[in-house]
């Protein structure tokens, strides 16, 4: 049973890695190389897929019990979180038009440090001091390569139910924004589809991957922990950088590679610290 449990967890992590790297590289290809320069519309497609697939997973497949919004205040909090999430994803997608995947991933790799801090502030659950110490190389390595980023957290609903409610609200935010800021985007998308039907499959695959990123986030967190998921993300970033260099020929400086090496070193130290603290 222990071996099968480890294999299951390994499979979940592999699926999480694949969907995360897949959606990142496909976003980069569509927005930068293919020439589909509409990040707001692309994010809206993601949220539409998340709305539909979340409902199927919860209401039909019963993957988790359906949770309800219990108050107007809770709805407003979810709406606010959805808005912040939309802005974050849209800005991240916009950055892929102009930045190499390596830099984009470097920015996101400092989140374990802030996740640990905010987890303590919100839940008062503190990791072992050795765990915090091992996160220092992670943060230092990324600062060498780039800058900082924070993520919003929510504790009211499990992440699958939270996505079920956030995604449709996000579509409500993104649809008028896309129509106003990305002029004639629907007509352009239809024209592209007539000229090259592959764009439809790219968008469908990209949107499905965006949902599976969230699904595997939930499953991996359930079988490990939120902080472990964030630290695993640093190694994912390093893999994404290597793959992006091979596919897109992105130049990476010696300093940037030094930063990533230090980040991966921090990931290894963190894993060892978690093992010792759990004994």
Coordinates of N, CA and C in Angstrom, one line a residue, residues 18-201:
X18 N 3.5 18.4 -15.9 CA 3.2 18.4 -17.4 C 2.1 19.5 -17.7
X19 N 1.1 19.6 -16.9 CA 0.0 20.6 -17.2 C 0.6 22.0 -17.0
X20 N 1.3 22.2 -16.0 CA 1.9 23.6 -15.7 C 2.8 24.0 -16.8
X21 N 3.8 23.1 -17.2 CA 4.8 23.5 -18.2 C 4.1 23.6 -19.6
X22 N 3.1 22.7 -19.8 CA 2.4 22.7 -21.1 C 1.6 24.0 -21.3
X23 N 0.9 24.4 -20.3 CA 0.1 25.7 -20.5 C 1.0 26.9 -20.6
X24 N 2.1 26.9 -19.9 CA 3.1 28.0 -19.9 C 3.7 28.1 -21.3
X25 N 4.2 27.0 -21.8 CA 4.8 27.0 -23.2 C 3.8 27.3 -24.3
X26 N 2.6 26.8 -24.1 CA 1.6 27.0 -25.2 C 1.1 28.5 -25.1
X27 N 1.0 29.0 -23.9 CA 0.7 30.5 -23.8 C 1.8 31.3 -24.5
X28 N 3.0 30.9 -24.2 CA 4.1 31.7 -24.9 C 4.1 31.5 -26.4
X29 N 3.8 30.3 -26.9 CA 3.8 30.1 -28.3 C 2.6 30.9 -29.0
X30 N 1.4 30.9 -28.4 CA 0.3 31.6 -28.9 C 0.5 33.1 -28.9
X31 N 1.0 33.6 -27.8 CA 1.0 35.1 -27.6 C 2.3 35.7 -28.2
X32 N 3.3 34.9 -28.4 CA 4.6 35.5 -28.9 C 4.9 35.0 -30.3
X33 N 4.9 33.7 -30.4 CA 5.4 33.1 -31.7 C 4.3 33.0 -32.7
X34 N 3.1 32.5 -32.3 CA 2.0 32.3 -33.3 C 1.4 33.7 -33.7
X35 N 1.5 34.6 -32.8 CA 1.0 36.0 -33.1 C -0.5 36.2 -32.6
X36 N -1.0 35.4 -31.8 CA -2.3 35.6 -31.2 C -2.2 36.6 -30.0
X37 N -2.2 37.9 -30.3 CA -1.7 38.9 -29.3 C -2.9 39.4 -28.4
X38 N -3.6 38.4 -27.8 CA -4.8 38.8 -27.1 C -4.9 38.1 -25.7
X39 N -4.0 38.5 -24.8 CA -3.9 37.8 -23.5 C -5.2 37.8 -22.7
X40 N -6.0 38.9 -22.8 CA -7.2 39.0 -22.0 C -8.2 37.9 -22.5
X41 N -8.4 37.9 -23.8 CA -9.3 36.9 -24.4 C -8.8 35.5 -24.1
X42 N -7.5 35.3 -24.2 CA -6.9 33.9 -23.9 C -7.2 33.5 -22.4
X43 N -7.1 34.5 -21.5 CA -7.4 34.2 -20.1 C -8.9 33.9 -19.9
X44 N -9.7 34.6 -20.7 CA -11.2 34.4 -20.6 C -11.5 32.9 -21.1
X45 N -10.8 32.5 -22.1 CA -11.0 31.1 -22.6 C -10.6 30.1 -21.5
X46 N -9.5 30.4 -20.8 CA -9.1 29.6 -19.7 C -10.2 29.5 -18.6
X47 N -10.8 30.6 -18.3 CA -11.8 30.7 -17.2 C -13.1 30.0 -17.6
X48 N -13.4 30.1 -18.9 CA -14.6 29.5 -19.4 C -14.5 27.9 -19.3
X49 N -13.3 27.5 -19.7 CA -13.0 26.0 -19.5 C -13.0 25.6 -18.1
X50 N -12.5 26.4 -17.2 CA -12.5 26.1 -15.8 C -13.9 26.1 -15.2
X51 N -14.8 27.0 -15.7 CA -16.1 27.0 -15.2 C -16.8 25.7 -15.6
X52 N -16.7 25.3 -16.9 CA -17.4 24.1 -17.4 C -16.9 22.8 -16.7
X53 N -15.5 22.7 -16.7 CA -14.9 21.5 -16.3 C -15.0 21.3 -14.7
X54 N -15.0 22.5 -14.0 CA -15.2 22.4 -12.6 C -16.6 21.9 -12.2
X55 N -17.6 22.4 -13.0 CA -18.9 21.9 -12.7 C -19.1 20.4 -13.0
X56 N -18.5 20.0 -14.1 CA -18.5 18.5 -14.4 C -17.9 17.7 -13.3
X57 N -16.7 18.2 -12.9 CA -15.9 17.4 -11.9 C -16.6 17.4 -10.5
X58 N -17.3 18.4 -10.1 CA -17.9 18.5 -8.8 C -19.4 18.0 -8.9
X59 N -20.2 18.5 -9.8 CA -21.6 18.2 -9.8 C -21.9 16.8 -10.4
X60 N -21.1 16.4 -11.4 CA -21.4 15.1 -12.1 C -20.5 14.0 -11.6
X61 N -19.2 14.3 -11.6 CA -18.2 13.2 -11.2 C -18.1 13.1 -9.7
X62 N -18.6 14.1 -8.9 CA -18.5 14.0 -7.4 C -17.1 13.9 -6.9
X63 N -16.1 14.5 -7.5 CA -14.8 14.4 -7.1 C -14.6 15.0 -5.6
X64 N -15.3 16.1 -5.3 CA -15.4 16.6 -4.0 C -16.9 17.0 -3.7
X65 N -17.3 17.1 -2.5 CA -18.6 17.6 -2.2 C -18.8 19.0 -2.7
X66 N -20.0 19.3 -3.2 CA -20.3 20.7 -3.6 C -20.5 21.5 -2.3
X67 N -19.8 22.6 -2.3 CA -19.9 23.6 -1.2 C -20.7 24.8 -1.7
X68 N -21.4 25.4 -0.8 CA -22.2 26.6 -1.2 C -21.7 27.9 -0.6
X69 N -22.0 29.0 -1.3 CA -21.6 30.3 -0.8 C -22.7 30.7 0.3
X70 N -22.2 30.9 1.5 CA -23.2 31.1 2.6 C -23.6 32.5 2.9
X71 N -22.9 33.5 2.4 CA -23.3 34.8 2.7 C -22.9 35.8 1.6
X72 N -23.4 37.0 1.6 CA -23.1 38.0 0.7 C -21.6 38.4 0.8
X73 N -21.2 38.5 2.1 CA -19.8 38.8 2.4 C -18.8 37.8 1.7
X74 N -19.2 36.6 1.9 CA -18.3 35.5 1.3 C -18.3 35.7 -0.3
X75 N -19.4 36.0 -0.9 CA -19.5 36.2 -2.3 C -18.6 37.3 -2.7
X76 N -18.7 38.4 -1.9 CA -17.9 39.6 -2.3 C -16.4 39.3 -2.1
X77 N -16.0 38.5 -1.1 CA -14.6 38.1 -1.0 C -14.1 37.3 -2.2
X78 N -15.0 36.3 -2.6 CA -14.7 35.5 -3.7 C -14.5 36.3 -5.0
X79 N -15.4 37.3 -5.2 CA -15.4 38.2 -6.3 C -14.1 39.0 -6.3
X80 N -13.7 39.5 -5.1 CA -12.5 40.3 -5.0 C -11.3 39.4 -5.4
X81 N -11.3 38.2 -4.8 CA -10.2 37.3 -5.1 C -10.1 36.9 -6.6
X82 N -11.3 36.8 -7.2 CA -11.4 36.5 -8.6 C -10.8 37.6 -9.5
X83 N -11.1 38.8 -9.1 CA -10.6 40.0 -9.8 C -9.1 40.1 -9.7
X84 N -8.6 39.8 -8.5 CA -7.1 39.8 -8.3 C -6.5 38.7 -9.1
X85 N -7.1 37.6 -9.1 CA -6.6 36.4 -9.8 C -6.6 36.7 -11.3
X86 N -7.6 37.4 -11.8 CA -7.7 37.7 -13.3 C -6.6 38.7 -13.6
X87 N -6.4 39.7 -12.8 CA -5.3 40.7 -13.1 C -4.0 40.0 -13.1
X88 N -3.8 39.1 -12.1 CA -2.5 38.4 -12.0 C -2.2 37.6 -13.3
X89 N -3.2 36.8 -13.7 CA -3.1 35.9 -14.8 C -2.9 36.7 -16.1
X90 N -3.7 37.7 -16.3 CA -3.6 38.5 -17.5 C -2.3 39.2 -17.6
X91 N -1.8 39.7 -16.5 CA -0.5 40.4 -16.5 C 0.6 39.4 -16.8
X92 N 0.5 38.2 -16.2 CA 1.4 37.1 -16.5 C 1.4 36.7 -18.0
X93 N 0.2 36.6 -18.6 CA 0.1 36.3 -20.0 C 0.7 37.4 -20.9
X94 N 0.4 38.7 -20.5 CA 1.0 39.8 -21.2 C 2.5 39.8 -21.2
X95 N 3.0 39.4 -20.0 CA 4.5 39.4 -19.9 C 5.1 38.4 -20.8
X96 N 4.4 37.3 -21.1 CA 4.9 36.2 -22.0 C 5.1 36.8 -23.5
X97 N 4.3 37.8 -23.8 CA 4.5 38.4 -25.1 C 5.9 39.1 -25.3
X98 N 6.4 39.6 -24.2 CA 7.6 40.4 -24.2 C 8.8 39.8 -23.5
X99 N 8.6 38.9 -22.6 CA 9.7 38.3 -21.8 C 9.9 36.9 -22.1
X100 N 11.1 36.4 -22.0 CA 11.4 35.0 -22.1 C 10.8 34.2 -21.0
X101 N 10.5 33.0 -21.3 CA 9.9 32.1 -20.2 C 10.8 32.0 -19.0
X102 N 12.2 32.0 -19.3 CA 13.1 31.9 -18.1 C 12.9 33.0 -17.1
X103 N 12.8 34.3 -17.6 CA 12.6 35.4 -16.7 C 11.2 35.3 -16.0
X104 N 10.2 35.0 -16.8 CA 8.9 34.8 -16.2 C 8.8 33.8 -15.1
X105 N 9.5 32.7 -15.3 CA 9.5 31.7 -14.2 C 10.4 32.1 -13.0
X106 N 11.4 32.8 -13.3 CA 12.3 33.3 -12.2 C 11.5 34.2 -11.2
X107 N 10.6 35.0 -11.8 CA 9.8 35.9 -10.9 C 8.9 35.1 -10.0
X108 N 8.3 34.0 -10.6 CA 7.4 33.3 -9.8 C 8.0 32.3 -8.8
X109 N 9.3 32.1 -8.8 CA 9.9 31.1 -8.0 C 10.1 31.5 -6.6
X110 N 9.9 32.8 -6.2 CA 10.1 33.2 -4.8 C 8.8 33.0 -4.0
X111 N 7.7 32.5 -4.6 CA 6.5 32.3 -3.8 C 6.6 31.4 -2.6
X112 N 7.4 30.3 -2.6 CA 7.5 29.5 -1.4 C 7.8 30.3 -0.1
X113 N 8.7 31.3 -0.3 CA 9.1 32.1 0.9 C 7.9 32.9 1.4
X114 N 7.1 33.5 0.5 CA 6.0 34.3 0.9 C 4.8 33.4 1.4
X115 N 4.7 32.2 0.7 CA 3.7 31.3 1.2 C 3.9 30.9 2.6
X116 N 5.2 30.6 3.0 CA 5.5 30.2 4.3 C 5.1 31.3 5.3
X117 N 5.5 32.6 5.0 CA 5.2 33.7 5.8 C 3.7 33.9 6.0
X118 N 3.0 33.9 4.9 CA 1.5 34.2 4.9 C 0.8 33.0 5.5
X119 N 1.2 31.8 5.3 CA 0.6 30.7 6.0 C 0.7 30.8 7.5
X120 N 1.8 31.3 8.0 CA 1.9 31.6 9.4 C 1.0 32.7 9.9
X121 N 1.0 33.8 9.1 CA 0.2 35.0 9.5 C -1.3 34.6 9.5
X122 N -1.8 33.8 8.5 CA -3.2 33.5 8.4 C -3.6 32.4 9.3
X123 N -2.8 31.3 9.4 CA -3.3 30.1 10.1 C -2.5 29.9 11.4
X124 N -1.4 30.7 11.6 CA -0.6 30.6 12.8 C 0.1 29.2 12.9
X125 N 0.1 28.5 11.7 CA 0.9 27.3 11.6 C 2.3 27.5 11.2
X126 N 3.2 27.2 12.0 CA 4.6 27.5 11.7 C 5.4 26.3 11.3
X127 N 6.2 26.4 10.3 CA 7.1 25.3 9.9 C 8.3 25.3 10.9
X128 N 9.0 24.2 10.8 CA 10.3 24.1 11.6 C 11.3 25.2 11.1
X129 N 12.1 25.7 12.0 CA 13.0 26.8 11.7 C 14.0 26.4 10.6
X130 N 14.3 25.1 10.6 CA 15.2 24.6 9.5 C 14.6 24.7 8.2
X131 N 13.3 24.5 8.1 CA 12.5 24.7 6.8 C 12.7 26.1 6.3
X132 N 12.5 27.1 7.2 CA 12.6 28.5 6.8 C 14.0 28.8 6.3
X133 N 15.0 28.3 7.0 CA 16.4 28.5 6.7 C 16.7 28.0 5.3
X134 N 16.2 26.8 5.0 CA 16.4 26.2 3.7 C 15.7 27.0 2.5
X135 N 14.7 27.8 2.9 CA 14.1 28.6 1.8 C 14.9 29.8 1.4
X136 N 15.9 30.2 2.3 CA 16.7 31.3 2.0 C 17.4 31.2 0.6
X137 N 18.1 30.1 0.3 CA 18.7 30.0 -1.0 C 17.7 30.1 -2.2
X138 N 16.5 29.5 -1.9 CA 15.4 29.6 -3.0 C 15.2 31.1 -3.3
X139 N 15.0 31.9 -2.3 CA 14.7 33.3 -2.5 C 15.9 34.1 -3.0
X140 N 17.1 33.8 -2.4 CA 18.3 34.5 -2.9 C 18.6 34.2 -4.3
X141 N 18.4 32.9 -4.7 CA 18.7 32.5 -6.1 C 17.8 33.2 -7.1
X142 N 16.5 33.4 -6.7 CA 15.6 34.0 -7.6 C 15.8 35.5 -7.7
X143 N 16.2 36.2 -6.5 CA 16.5 37.6 -6.5 C 17.7 37.9 -7.5
X144 N 18.7 36.9 -7.5 CA 19.8 37.1 -8.5 C 19.3 37.1 -9.9
X145 N 18.3 36.2 -10.2 CA 17.8 36.1 -11.5 C 16.7 37.1 -11.9
X146 N 15.9 37.6 -10.9 CA 14.9 38.6 -11.2 C 14.3 39.2 -10.0
X147 N 13.0 39.2 -9.8 CA 12.3 39.9 -8.7 C 11.4 39.1 -7.8
X148 N 10.2 39.8 -7.4 CA 9.3 39.1 -6.4 C 7.9 39.1 -6.9
X149 N 7.1 38.2 -6.3 CA 5.7 38.0 -6.6 C 4.9 37.4 -5.4
X150 N 3.7 37.9 -5.2 CA 2.9 37.4 -4.1 C 1.7 36.7 -4.6
X151 N 1.1 35.7 -3.9 CA -0.1 35.0 -4.3 C -1.1 35.2 -3.2
X152 N -2.4 35.3 -3.7 CA -3.5 35.3 -2.8 C -3.9 33.9 -2.3
X153 N -4.4 33.9 -1.1 CA -4.8 32.6 -0.5 C -6.3 32.7 0.0
X154 N -7.0 31.6 -0.1 CA -8.4 31.6 0.5 C -8.6 30.3 1.3
X155 N -9.2 30.4 2.5 CA -9.4 29.3 3.3 C -10.9 28.8 3.5
X156 N -11.8 29.6 2.9 CA -13.2 29.4 3.1 C -13.7 28.1 2.4
X157 N -13.3 27.9 1.2 CA -13.7 26.8 0.4 C -12.5 26.0 0.0
X158 N -12.7 24.7 -0.3 CA -11.6 24.0 -0.9 C -11.4 24.5 -2.3
X159 N -10.2 24.3 -2.8 CA -9.7 25.0 -4.0 C -10.6 24.6 -5.3
X160 N -11.1 23.4 -5.3 CA -12.0 23.0 -6.5 C -13.3 23.8 -6.4
X161 N -13.9 23.9 -5.3 CA -15.1 24.7 -5.2 C -14.9 26.2 -5.3
X162 N -13.7 26.6 -4.8 CA -13.4 28.0 -5.0 C -13.2 28.4 -6.5
X163 N -12.6 27.5 -7.3 CA -12.5 27.7 -8.7 C -13.8 27.6 -9.4
X164 N -14.7 26.8 -8.9 CA -16.1 26.7 -9.5 C -16.8 28.0 -9.4
X165 N -16.6 28.7 -8.3 CA -17.3 30.0 -8.2 C -16.4 31.2 -8.8
X166 N -15.1 31.1 -8.7 CA -14.3 32.2 -9.2 C -14.3 32.3 -10.7
X167 N -14.3 31.1 -11.4 CA -14.1 31.1 -12.8 C -15.2 31.8 -13.6
X168 N -16.5 31.6 -13.2 CA -17.6 32.3 -13.9 C -17.5 33.8 -13.6
X169 N -17.2 34.2 -12.4 CA -17.0 35.6 -12.0 C -15.9 36.2 -12.9
X170 N -14.8 35.5 -13.0 CA -13.7 35.9 -13.8 C -14.1 36.2 -15.3
X171 N -15.0 35.3 -15.8 CA -15.5 35.5 -17.2 C -16.3 36.8 -17.3
X172 N -17.1 37.1 -16.3 CA -17.9 38.3 -16.2 C -16.9 39.5 -16.3
X173 N -15.8 39.4 -15.6 CA -14.8 40.5 -15.6 C -14.1 40.6 -16.9
X174 N -13.7 39.5 -17.4 CA -12.8 39.5 -18.6 C -13.5 39.7 -19.9
X175 N -14.8 39.3 -20.1 CA -15.5 39.4 -21.4 C -15.6 40.9 -21.8
X176 N -16.2 41.8 -21.0 CA -16.2 43.2 -21.4 C -14.9 43.8 -21.6
X177 N -13.9 43.4 -20.7 CA -12.6 44.0 -20.7 C -11.9 43.6 -22.0
X178 N -12.1 42.4 -22.4 CA -11.5 41.9 -23.7 C -12.1 42.6 -24.9
X179 N -13.4 42.8 -24.9 CA -14.1 43.4 -26.0 C -13.8 44.9 -26.1
X180 N -13.5 45.5 -25.0 CA -13.2 47.0 -25.0 C -11.7 47.2 -25.3
X181 N -10.8 46.4 -24.7 CA -9.4 46.6 -24.8 C -8.7 45.9 -26.0
X182 N -9.3 44.8 -26.4 CA -8.8 44.1 -27.6 C -9.8 44.2 -28.7
X183 N -9.7 45.2 -29.4 CA -10.8 45.6 -30.4 C -11.0 44.5 -31.4
X184 N -12.3 44.2 -31.6 CA -12.7 43.2 -32.6 C -12.0 41.8 -32.4
X185 N -11.7 41.4 -31.2 CA -11.0 40.2 -30.9 C -11.7 39.0 -31.4
X186 N -13.1 39.0 -31.2 CA -13.9 37.8 -31.7 C -13.8 37.7 -33.2
X187 N -14.0 38.8 -33.9 CA -13.9 38.7 -35.4 C -12.5 38.3 -35.8
X188 N -11.5 38.8 -35.2 CA -10.1 38.4 -35.5 C -9.9 36.9 -35.2
X189 N -10.4 36.4 -34.1 CA -10.2 35.0 -33.8 C -11.0 34.1 -34.8
X190 N -12.2 34.5 -35.2 CA -12.9 33.8 -36.2 C -12.2 33.8 -37.6
X191 N -11.6 34.9 -37.9 CA -10.9 35.0 -39.2 C -9.6 34.1 -39.1
X192 N -9.0 34.1 -38.0 CA -7.8 33.2 -37.8 C -8.2 31.7 -38.0
X193 N -9.4 31.4 -37.4 CA -9.8 30.0 -37.4 C -10.2 29.6 -38.8
X194 N -10.7 30.6 -39.6 CA -11.0 30.2 -41.1 C -9.7 30.0 -41.8
X195 N -8.7 30.8 -41.5 CA -7.4 30.6 -42.2 C -6.6 29.5 -41.8
X196 N -6.7 29.2 -40.5 CA -5.8 28.1 -39.9 C -6.6 27.5 -38.8
X197 N -7.2 26.3 -39.0 CA -8.1 25.7 -38.1 C -7.4 25.2 -36.8
X198 N -6.0 25.1 -36.9 CA -5.2 24.7 -35.8 C -5.4 25.6 -34.6
X199 N -5.7 26.9 -34.8 CA -5.9 27.9 -33.7 C -7.0 27.4 -32.8
X200 N -8.0 26.8 -33.3 CA -9.1 26.3 -32.5 C -8.6 25.2 -31.5
X201 N -7.8 24.3 -32.1 CA -7.3 23.2 -31.3 C -6.3 23.7 -30.3

